CSV table of C-alpha atoms in Angstrom, one decimal:
chain,number,residue,atom,x,y,z
A,21,MET,CA,144.3,98.8,88.2
A,22,GLU,CA,141.5,101.1,89.4
A,23,ARG,CA,137.9,99.9,90.2
A,24,CYS,CA,134.9,102.5,89.4
A,25,LEU,CA,131.1,101.9,88.8
A,26,SER,CA,130.4,99.7,85.8
A,27,ASP,CA,128.7,101.4,83.2
A,28,PRO,CA,124.7,99.9,83.2
A,29,PRO,CA,124.2,97.2,81.4
A,30,ASP,CA,120.7,97.8,79.8
A,31,GLY,CA,119.5,93.7,81.1
A,32,GLY,CA,120.3,91.0,81.7
A,33,TYR,CA,120.6,91.0,85.7
A,34,GLY,CA,118.8,94.8,85.5
A,35,TRP,CA,115.3,92.9,84.3
A,36,VAL,CA,115.2,91.2,88.0
A,37,VAL,CA,116.6,94.8,89.9
A,38,VAL,CA,113.2,96.2,88.0
A,39,THR,CA,111.0,92.8,89.1
A,40,SER,CA,112.1,94.2,92.5
A,41,ALA,CA,111.3,97.1,92.0
A,42,PHE,CA,107.6,96.7,90.7
A,43,PHE,CA,106.8,94.7,93.7
A,44,ILE,CA,108.6,97.7,95.5
A,45,MET,CA,106.9,100.5,94.3
A,46,GLY,CA,103.3,98.6,94.7
A,47,LEU,CA,104.2,97.7,98.0
A,48,THR,CA,104.9,101.7,99.2
A,49,ALA,CA,103.0,104.2,97.0
A,50,ALA,CA,100.0,102.0,95.8
A,51,VAL,CA,99.3,101.1,99.5
A,52,PHE,CA,99.7,105.0,100.5
A,53,LYS,CA,97.7,106.0,97.5
A,54,ASN,CA,94.4,103.8,98.6
A,55,PHE,CA,94.9,105.1,102.2
A,56,GLY,CA,91.7,107.9,101.4
A,57,LEU,CA,90.0,104.4,102.0
A,58,PHE,CA,90.5,105.0,105.7
A,59,PHE,CA,90.0,108.4,105.6
A,60,LEU,CA,86.4,108.9,106.8
A,61,GLU,CA,86.6,105.8,109.2
A,62,ILE,CA,89.9,107.3,111.2
A,63,GLN,CA,88.0,110.7,111.3
A,64,SER,CA,84.4,109.3,112.1
A,65,HIS,CA,86.5,107.3,115.1
A,66,TYR,CA,88.1,109.9,116.3
A,67,ASP,CA,85.5,112.1,115.7
A,68,VAL,CA,88.0,115.1,114.2
A,69,LEU,CA,87.5,117.5,111.5
A,70,ASN,CA,88.9,116.6,107.9
A,71,SER,CA,91.9,118.8,108.5
A,72,THR,CA,92.9,117.0,111.6
A,73,THR,CA,92.7,113.6,110.1
A,74,SER,CA,94.5,115.2,106.7
A,75,TRP,CA,97.8,114.9,108.9
A,76,VAL,CA,98.0,112.0,109.1
A,77,THR,CA,98.9,111.8,105.6
A,78,SER,CA,100.6,114.8,105.5
A,79,SER,CA,103.5,113.9,108.2
A,80,THR,CA,103.8,110.4,105.8
A,81,ILE,CA,104.4,113.0,103.2
A,82,ALA,CA,106.8,114.6,104.8
A,83,VAL,CA,108.4,112.0,106.4
A,84,PHE,CA,108.8,110.6,103.8
A,85,HIS,CA,110.5,113.6,101.8
A,86,LEU,CA,112.1,114.2,104.6
A,87,GLY,CA,113.8,110.9,104.7
A,88,ALA,CA,115.3,110.8,100.7
A,89,PRO,CA,119.0,112.7,101.3
A,90,LEU,CA,119.4,109.9,104.8
A,91,ALA,CA,118.2,107.5,102.3
A,92,SER,CA,120.7,107.8,99.7
A,93,ALA,CA,123.6,108.9,101.8
A,94,LEU,CA,122.5,105.6,103.3
A,95,SER,CA,122.7,103.7,100.2
A,96,MET,CA,126.0,105.4,98.8
A,97,ARG,CA,127.7,104.8,102.2
A,98,LEU,CA,126.4,100.8,102.4
A,99,SER,CA,124.1,99.7,100.0
A,100,GLN,CA,120.5,100.1,98.2
A,101,ARG,CA,119.9,96.5,99.3
A,102,ALA,CA,119.9,97.1,102.8
A,103,VAL,CA,118.7,100.2,103.4
A,104,ILE,CA,115.2,98.4,101.0
A,105,MET,CA,115.0,96.1,104.2
A,106,ILE,CA,115.7,98.4,106.6
A,107,GLY,CA,112.1,100.1,105.0
A,108,GLY,CA,110.6,97.1,105.2
A,109,LEU,CA,110.9,96.6,108.6
A,110,LEU,CA,110.3,100.7,109.3
A,111,ALA,CA,107.5,99.9,107.4
A,112,THR,CA,105.3,97.6,108.7
A,113,SER,CA,106.1,98.1,112.6
A,114,GLY,CA,104.3,101.5,111.6
A,115,MET,CA,101.4,99.9,110.4
A,116,ILE,CA,101.8,97.2,113.6
A,117,ILE,CA,101.2,99.7,115.9
A,118,ALA,CA,98.7,101.9,113.8
A,119,SER,CA,95.9,98.7,113.9
A,120,LEU,CA,97.2,99.2,118.0
A,121,ASP,CA,94.6,101.8,118.1
A,122,LEU,CA,96.0,104.0,120.5
A,123,SER,CA,95.6,108.0,119.7
A,124,LEU,CA,95.4,110.4,117.0
A,125,PRO,CA,99.1,111.5,118.1
A,126,TRP,CA,99.8,108.1,117.9
A,127,MET,CA,98.4,107.6,114.5
A,128,TYR,CA,101.0,110.5,114.0
A,129,LEU,CA,103.8,108.7,114.6
A,130,SER,CA,103.0,105.3,113.5
A,131,ILE,CA,101.6,106.3,109.8
A,132,GLY,CA,103.2,109.6,109.7
A,133,VAL,CA,106.8,108.9,110.7
A,134,LEU,CA,107.2,105.0,110.5
A,135,GLN,CA,105.7,104.2,107.8
A,136,GLY,CA,106.8,107.7,105.9
A,137,LEU,CA,110.8,106.6,106.4
A,138,GLY,CA,109.7,102.9,105.5
A,139,VAL,CA,108.1,104.2,102.7
A,140,SER,CA,111.4,106.8,101.8
A,141,PHE,CA,114.3,103.7,102.7
A,142,SER,CA,112.3,101.5,100.1
A,143,TRP,CA,111.7,103.8,97.2
A,144,ILE,CA,114.5,105.8,97.5
A,145,PRO,CA,117.2,103.2,96.7
A,146,ALA,CA,114.4,101.4,94.3
A,147,ASN,CA,114.2,103.9,92.0
A,148,SER,CA,118.5,103.9,92.2
A,149,MET,CA,118.6,101.2,91.5
A,150,VAL,CA,116.6,101.3,88.0
A,151,SER,CA,118.9,104.3,86.6
A,152,HIS,CA,121.8,102.7,87.3
A,153,TYR,CA,121.8,99.8,85.8
A,154,PHE,CA,119.7,101.1,82.4
A,155,ARG,CA,120.8,103.7,80.1
A,156,ARG,CA,119.3,103.3,77.0
A,157,TRP,CA,115.9,101.7,78.7
A,158,ARG,CA,116.0,104.4,81.1
A,159,PRO,CA,112.6,105.4,80.7
A,160,ILE,CA,110.9,102.1,79.5
A,161,ALA,CA,112.5,100.5,82.1
A,162,TYR,CA,111.7,102.9,85.3
A,163,ALA,CA,108.2,103.7,84.0
A,164,ILE,CA,107.5,99.5,84.0
A,165,ALA,CA,109.0,99.5,87.6
A,166,SER,CA,107.0,102.7,88.7
A,167,SER,CA,104.0,101.1,87.1
A,168,GLY,CA,103.7,98.4,90.5
A,169,GLU,CA,102.2,101.5,91.7
A,170,CYS,CA,99.4,101.2,89.2
A,171,VAL,CA,98.5,97.1,89.1
A,172,PHE,CA,98.3,96.9,93.1
A,173,ALA,CA,96.2,100.0,93.6
A,174,MET,CA,93.8,97.7,91.2
A,175,GLY,CA,94.0,95.1,93.9
A,176,PHE,CA,94.2,97.2,96.9
A,177,SER,CA,91.5,99.1,96.0
A,178,PRO,CA,88.2,96.1,96.8
A,179,PHE,CA,90.6,94.6,98.6
A,180,PHE,CA,90.9,97.0,100.8
A,181,GLN,CA,87.8,98.0,102.0
A,182,TRP,CA,86.7,94.4,101.8
A,183,LEU,CA,89.4,94.2,104.9
A,184,ILE,CA,88.0,97.0,107.0
A,185,ASP,CA,84.3,95.4,106.2
A,186,SER,CA,85.9,92.4,107.8
A,187,TYR,CA,88.2,93.0,110.0
A,188,SER,CA,87.5,96.8,110.4
A,189,TRP,CA,90.4,99.5,109.6
A,190,GLN,CA,92.7,98.7,112.8
A,191,GLY,CA,92.1,94.5,111.5
A,192,ALA,CA,92.7,96.1,108.0
A,193,LEU,CA,96.7,98.3,109.1
A,194,LEU,CA,98.3,94.8,111.3
A,195,ILE,CA,97.1,92.4,107.9
A,196,ILE,CA,98.7,95.3,105.9
A,197,GLY,CA,101.6,95.3,107.9
A,198,GLY,CA,103.0,91.9,107.3
A,199,LEU,CA,102.4,92.2,103.5
A,200,GLN,CA,104.8,95.1,103.4
A,201,LEU,CA,107.3,92.5,105.8
A,202,ASN,CA,107.8,91.5,101.8
A,203,LEU,CA,109.8,94.7,101.0
A,204,CYS,CA,112.3,92.8,102.7
A,205,VAL,CA,112.1,90.3,100.4
A,206,CYS,CA,112.5,93.1,97.5
A,207,GLY,CA,115.2,94.8,98.7
A,208,ALA,CA,117.5,90.9,98.9
A,209,LEU,CA,116.7,90.6,95.0
A,210,MET,CA,118.8,94.2,94.6
A,211,LYS,CA,122.0,93.3,93.7
A,212,PRO,CA,124.7,96.2,93.7
A,213,LEU,CA,126.4,96.4,89.6
A,214,PRO,CA,129.8,94.8,90.0
A,215,ALA,CA,133.2,96.3,89.5
A,216,ALA,CA,134.5,97.4,86.4
A,217,GLN,CA,138.2,97.4,85.3
A,218,THR,CA,139.7,100.6,83.9
A,219,SER,CA,142.7,101.0,81.7
A,220,ILE,CA,145.8,103.0,83.0
A,221,GLN,CA,145.7,106.3,81.1
A,222,ASP,CA,141.9,107.0,82.3
A,223,LYS,CA,143.2,106.6,85.9
A,224,PRO,CA,143.9,110.3,87.0
A,225,VAL,CA,140.5,111.3,85.7
A,226,LEU,CA,138.7,108.3,87.4
A,227,GLU,CA,141.0,109.1,91.0
A,228,GLU,CA,139.7,112.6,91.1
A,229,ARG,CA,136.1,111.7,89.9
A,230,ARG,CA,136.4,108.8,93.4
A,231,THR,CA,138.2,111.2,95.4
A,232,SER,CA,135.5,113.9,94.9
A,233,LYS,CA,132.2,112.0,94.8
A,234,LYS,CA,132.0,108.2,95.5
A,235,GLY,CA,130.7,107.7,98.8
A,236,THR,CA,130.0,111.7,99.4
A,237,PHE,CA,126.0,113.5,99.7
A,238,GLN,CA,126.7,116.0,96.7
A,239,TRP,CA,124.9,119.3,98.8
A,240,SER,CA,126.6,121.7,96.0
A,241,LEU,CA,124.5,120.0,93.9
A,242,LEU,CA,122.0,123.4,95.2
A,243,GLN,CA,124.1,125.6,93.1
A,244,ARG,CA,122.9,124.6,90.2
A,245,PRO,CA,120.1,126.7,88.8
A,246,GLU,CA,118.5,124.3,86.5
A,247,LEU,CA,118.2,121.9,89.7
A,248,LEU,CA,117.1,124.5,91.9
A,249,LEU,CA,114.7,126.0,89.5
A,250,TYR,CA,113.5,122.0,89.4
A,251,ILE,CA,113.2,121.7,93.0
A,252,VAL,CA,110.9,124.8,92.4
A,253,PHE,CA,108.5,122.9,90.1
A,254,ALA,CA,108.6,119.4,92.7
A,255,ILE,CA,107.3,122.3,95.9
A,256,LEU,CA,104.6,122.8,93.4
A,257,ALA,CA,103.5,119.3,91.9
A,258,ALA,CA,103.9,118.1,95.4
A,259,THR,CA,101.6,120.7,97.2
A,260,GLY,CA,98.7,119.2,94.1
A,261,PHE,CA,100.0,115.5,93.9
A,262,PHE,CA,99.1,113.9,97.3
A,263,ILE,CA,95.4,115.8,97.2
A,264,PRO,CA,93.0,114.2,94.7
A,265,PRO,CA,93.9,110.3,96.0
A,266,LEU,CA,92.3,111.6,99.6
A,267,PHE,CA,89.8,112.8,99.0
A,268,LEU,CA,88.9,111.7,95.7
A,269,VAL,CA,86.4,109.3,98.2
A,270,PRO,CA,85.3,110.9,100.4
A,271,TYR,CA,83.8,114.0,97.1
A,272,ALA,CA,81.9,110.7,95.2
A,273,SER,CA,80.4,109.5,98.7
A,274,SER,CA,79.3,113.6,99.3
A,275,LEU,CA,77.6,112.6,95.8
A,276,GLY,CA,75.7,109.7,97.2
A,277,MET,CA,77.7,106.7,96.1
A,278,GLU,CA,78.4,103.6,97.9
A,279,GLN,CA,81.6,102.4,99.6
A,280,TYR,CA,82.3,100.1,97.0
A,281,TRP,CA,81.6,102.2,93.9
A,282,VAL,CA,83.8,104.4,95.3
A,283,ALA,CA,86.5,101.8,95.6
A,284,SER,CA,86.0,101.3,91.9
A,285,VAL,CA,86.7,104.5,91.0
A,286,LEU,CA,89.8,104.1,92.3
A,287,SER,CA,90.8,101.0,90.8
A,288,VAL,CA,90.2,103.1,87.6
A,289,LEU,CA,92.2,105.3,88.0
A,290,ALA,CA,95.2,103.0,88.6
A,291,LEU,CA,94.0,101.3,85.3
A,292,ALA,CA,94.8,104.3,84.0
A,293,ASP,CA,97.8,105.8,85.6
A,294,LEU,CA,99.4,102.1,84.5
A,295,LEU,CA,98.5,103.2,80.6
A,296,GLY,CA,100.5,107.0,81.5
A,297,ARG,CA,103.1,105.4,83.0
A,298,LEU,CA,103.9,103.3,80.1
A,299,ALA,CA,102.5,105.2,77.8
A,300,CYS,CA,104.7,108.4,78.5
A,301,GLY,CA,107.7,105.8,78.6
A,302,TRP,CA,107.6,104.5,75.5
A,303,LEU,CA,106.9,108.3,74.4
A,304,ALA,CA,110.6,109.3,76.0
A,305,ASN,CA,112.6,106.6,74.9
A,306,LEU,CA,111.9,107.5,71.7
A,307,ARG,CA,113.2,110.6,71.6
A,308,LEU,CA,110.5,112.3,69.9
A,309,VAL,CA,110.6,115.3,72.4
A,310,ARG,CA,113.4,116.5,75.1
A,311,ASN,CA,112.1,114.8,78.7
A,312,LEU,CA,111.5,118.6,79.5
A,313,GLN,CA,109.1,119.9,77.3
A,314,LEU,CA,107.0,116.6,77.7
A,315,LEU,CA,106.8,116.6,81.6
A,316,THR,CA,105.9,120.2,81.0
A,317,ILE,CA,102.8,119.6,78.7
A,318,VAL,CA,101.6,116.4,81.0
A,319,VAL,CA,102.1,119.0,83.9
A,320,THR,CA,100.0,121.4,82.5
A,321,ALA,CA,97.5,119.1,80.8
A,322,LEU,CA,96.8,117.4,84.5
A,323,GLY,CA,96.3,121.0,86.5
A,324,VAL,CA,93.4,121.7,83.7
A,325,VAL,CA,91.7,118.2,84.8
A,326,LEU,CA,92.1,118.8,87.6
A,327,LEU,CA,90.6,122.5,87.4
A,328,LEU,CA,87.6,121.1,86.0
A,329,LEU,CA,86.8,117.3,88.0
A,330,PRO,CA,84.2,119.4,90.2
A,331,ILE,CA,81.3,119.5,87.3
A,332,ALA,CA,81.7,116.0,87.9
A,333,GLN,CA,78.3,115.4,89.4
A,334,SER,CA,77.2,111.7,88.7
A,335,TYR,CA,79.9,108.4,88.7
A,336,TRP,CA,80.0,108.5,85.1
A,337,SER,CA,81.5,111.6,84.4
A,338,ILE,CA,83.4,111.5,87.4
A,339,LEU,CA,84.9,108.1,86.2
A,340,VAL,CA,85.8,109.7,82.6
A,341,PHE,CA,87.7,113.0,84.8
A,342,VAL,CA,89.2,110.2,87.1
A,343,SER,CA,90.9,108.0,83.8
A,344,LEU,CA,92.4,111.3,82.8
A,345,TYR,CA,93.3,112.4,86.1
A,346,GLY,CA,94.8,108.8,86.3
A,347,PHE,CA,96.5,108.1,82.3
A,348,LEU,CA,98.1,112.0,82.9
A,349,PHE,CA,99.4,112.2,86.6
A,350,GLY,CA,101.0,108.3,85.3
A,351,CYS,CA,102.7,110.6,82.6
A,352,VAL,CA,104.3,112.6,85.3
A,353,VAL,CA,105.7,110.1,87.6
A,354,ALA,CA,106.5,107.9,84.9
A,355,ILE,CA,109.3,111.1,83.7
A,356,HIS,CA,110.1,113.9,86.4
A,357,VAL,CA,112.9,111.5,88.4
A,358,THR,CA,114.6,109.8,85.4
A,359,THR,CA,114.4,113.7,84.2
A,360,ILE,CA,116.7,114.2,87.0
A,361,VAL,CA,119.7,113.1,85.1
A,362,ASP,CA,119.2,115.5,82.4
A,363,ILE,CA,119.5,118.3,84.4
A,364,VAL,CA,122.5,116.3,86.5
A,365,GLY,CA,124.1,113.3,84.9
A,366,LEU,CA,124.0,109.7,86.0
A,367,GLU,CA,127.2,110.2,89.1
A,368,GLY,CA,124.9,113.2,90.6
A,369,PHE,CA,122.4,111.6,90.4
A,370,ASP,CA,121.7,109.8,94.1
A,371,SER,CA,122.2,112.9,95.8
A,372,ALA,CA,120.7,115.1,93.6
A,373,LEU,CA,117.7,112.6,93.8
A,374,GLY,CA,117.8,112.8,98.3
A,375,LEU,CA,117.7,116.4,97.8
A,376,PHE,CA,114.8,116.8,95.4
A,377,MET,CA,112.8,114.9,97.2
A,378,LEU,CA,113.5,116.4,100.3
A,379,LEU,CA,112.8,119.9,99.6
A,380,ARG,CA,110.0,119.4,97.8
A,381,SER,CA,108.3,117.8,100.9
A,382,SER,CA,107.6,121.5,102.1
A,383,GLY,CA,104.9,121.4,99.3
A,384,GLY,CA,103.5,117.8,100.3
A,385,PHE,CA,103.4,118.2,103.4
A,386,VAL,CA,101.0,122.0,103.9
A,387,GLY,CA,99.3,120.0,100.1
A,388,PRO,CA,96.7,118.2,102.2
A,389,PRO,CA,96.2,120.0,105.6
A,390,ALA,CA,95.9,123.1,103.0
A,391,ALA,CA,92.9,121.1,100.8
A,392,GLY,CA,91.4,120.7,104.5
A,393,TRP,CA,91.1,123.7,105.4
A,394,LEU,CA,89.6,125.1,102.4
A,395,VAL,CA,86.7,122.4,102.2
A,396,ASP,CA,86.7,122.8,106.2
A,397,TRP,CA,86.2,126.6,105.2
A,398,THR,CA,84.4,126.3,102.0
A,399,HIS,CA,82.0,122.5,103.0
A,400,ASP,CA,82.8,121.4,99.2
A,401,PHE,CA,85.0,119.2,98.7
A,402,SER,CA,86.1,120.7,95.8
A,403,ALA,CA,87.8,123.0,96.4
A,404,SER,CA,90.4,121.0,97.0
A,405,PHE,CA,90.8,120.3,93.2
A,406,TYR,CA,90.4,123.9,92.3
A,407,PHE,CA,93.6,124.6,94.3
A,408,SER,CA,95.9,121.3,93.6
A,409,GLY,CA,94.8,121.8,89.8
A,410,LEU,CA,96.2,125.5,90.4
A,411,CYS,CA,99.7,124.0,92.3
A,412,LEU,CA,100.0,121.8,89.1
A,413,VAL,CA,100.3,123.8,86.2
A,414,LEU,CA,102.0,126.5,87.6
A,415,SER,CA,104.6,124.2,88.3
A,416,GLY,CA,104.6,123.6,85.2
A,417,VAL,CA,105.9,127.1,84.0
A,418,PHE,CA,108.5,126.2,86.1
A,419,VAL,CA,109.6,123.0,83.8
A,420,VAL,CA,110.0,125.2,81.0
A,421,LEU,CA,112.6,127.9,82.7
A,422,VAL,CA,114.8,123.8,83.2
A,423,ASP,CA,114.6,123.3,79.8
A,424,ARG,CA,115.4,126.3,78.9
A,425,LEU,CA,118.7,126.4,81.1
A,426,VAL,CA,119.5,123.0,80.3
A,427,LYS,CA,119.6,123.8,76.6
A,428,LYS,CA,121.8,127.1,76.3
A,429,LYS,CA,124.1,124.4,78.7
A,430,LYS,CA,124.1,121.9,75.9
A,431,LEU,CA,124.1,124.5,73.5
A,432,LYS,CA,128.0,125.8,75.0
A,433,LEU,CA,129.4,122.3,75.1
A,434,PRO,CA,131.1,120.5,72.1
A,435,ASP,CA,128.6,118.2,69.7
A,436,SER,CA,130.4,115.2,71.7
A,437,CYS,CA,129.2,116.2,75.5
A,438,THR,CA,124.9,116.8,74.1
A,439,GLU,CA,125.1,112.6,73.1
A,440,SER,CA,122.7,111.0,74.8
A,441,GLU,CA,125.1,107.9,75.1
A,442,THR,CA,127.8,109.6,76.8
A,443,THR,CA,125.9,111.0,79.4
A,444,ASP,CA,126.9,108.7,81.7
A,445,HIS,CA,130.4,107.9,80.8
A,446,PRO,CA,132.3,109.2,83.2
A,447,ILE,CA,135.4,109.7,81.3
A,448,LEU,CA,133.2,112.0,78.8
A,449,LYS,CA,131.7,113.7,81.1
A,450,ALA,CA,134.8,114.5,83.5
A,451,ASP,CA,135.6,116.2,80.0
A,452,CYS,CA,132.3,118.1,79.9
A,453,ALA,CA,132.7,119.4,82.9
A,454,ASP,CA,136.0,121.3,82.2
A,455,VAL,CA,134.2,123.4,79.2
């Protein structure tokens, strides 16, 4: 009898995995989303330009993405549980070193490298576990898990501002580092899927699948044009993704708003983001439209909203645009990772996610400094939103191309290969691969 990973249980302990992933998203992505509150503090402390300060965030984004293939490979070699716990230790150590206020280069090393790698080692395996535990309910399960980022971000906005006012930005970073140590607890709850027994007649197919795929990072996925185009989308989207959270605080402050009012804007953003993730996850689960079609709509609309955001010049008008931005951002986040399964299947998901995150790092690395340079050049924070919106609208074009390629390939397969219920089945997928 041969052993292989069991089929996704679509429930049971999977909901514990979703809960753990919920907290992991909160202790990683939500912390990063609210790091804009530290932007002006760090800039003022070191007396540097916007573009120079942006490198702290940019280096975190770059290392987060560059560490993705390593996180995926280690997860396949060790386990998701072990990698998440290592990530928790790295993230905590990064925050503690940053709180020592050694110098700006040390900020690049601690927040950029250690925090970025720690977030990558926690975020990537958590997403992988949710995808492996669910098939039918995967979109909504991922939406619930990723909503942890929004729920925590709503509370973190006023909490971080209070920490900065009470203990200085250095003390705030130290306390946040202590909170991130809980990532190790979340990792401990990530129980690997049990092995499943398979019948003897399936052995030849599974034998070939095991020897060629299991425990091996699949670089050959880069030969698939649909994945390459999806990665181009990811690079352009990442260029625009991380700019608004970073520059919303300085933009609102430049209009004369007090810091706690600015923090409330970030809380509204997080709430809208949460609603967007849950709504889009539910809509994707209904399968009324293909995930790639839905992604095209929401990412294009997101870009348009950012292009229009600078016309907001008051608190309430900013809240309107921030709410729209947050909702659409949540919609994109809810489906852009699980859509990878539609492109490469569950078997190639771990490797494809690593490649996806690795190559889109160039966008996340270039985006914030480029926006910072535009702000320094124009002396207007609006330039950052124009740049971000343009990148996101352009990224939607490549999603359309991916959708056409995937649809074209499915038309060439037998009917049994296009059923959603068989997409992740190892035997049927092996048969379809020979068509």
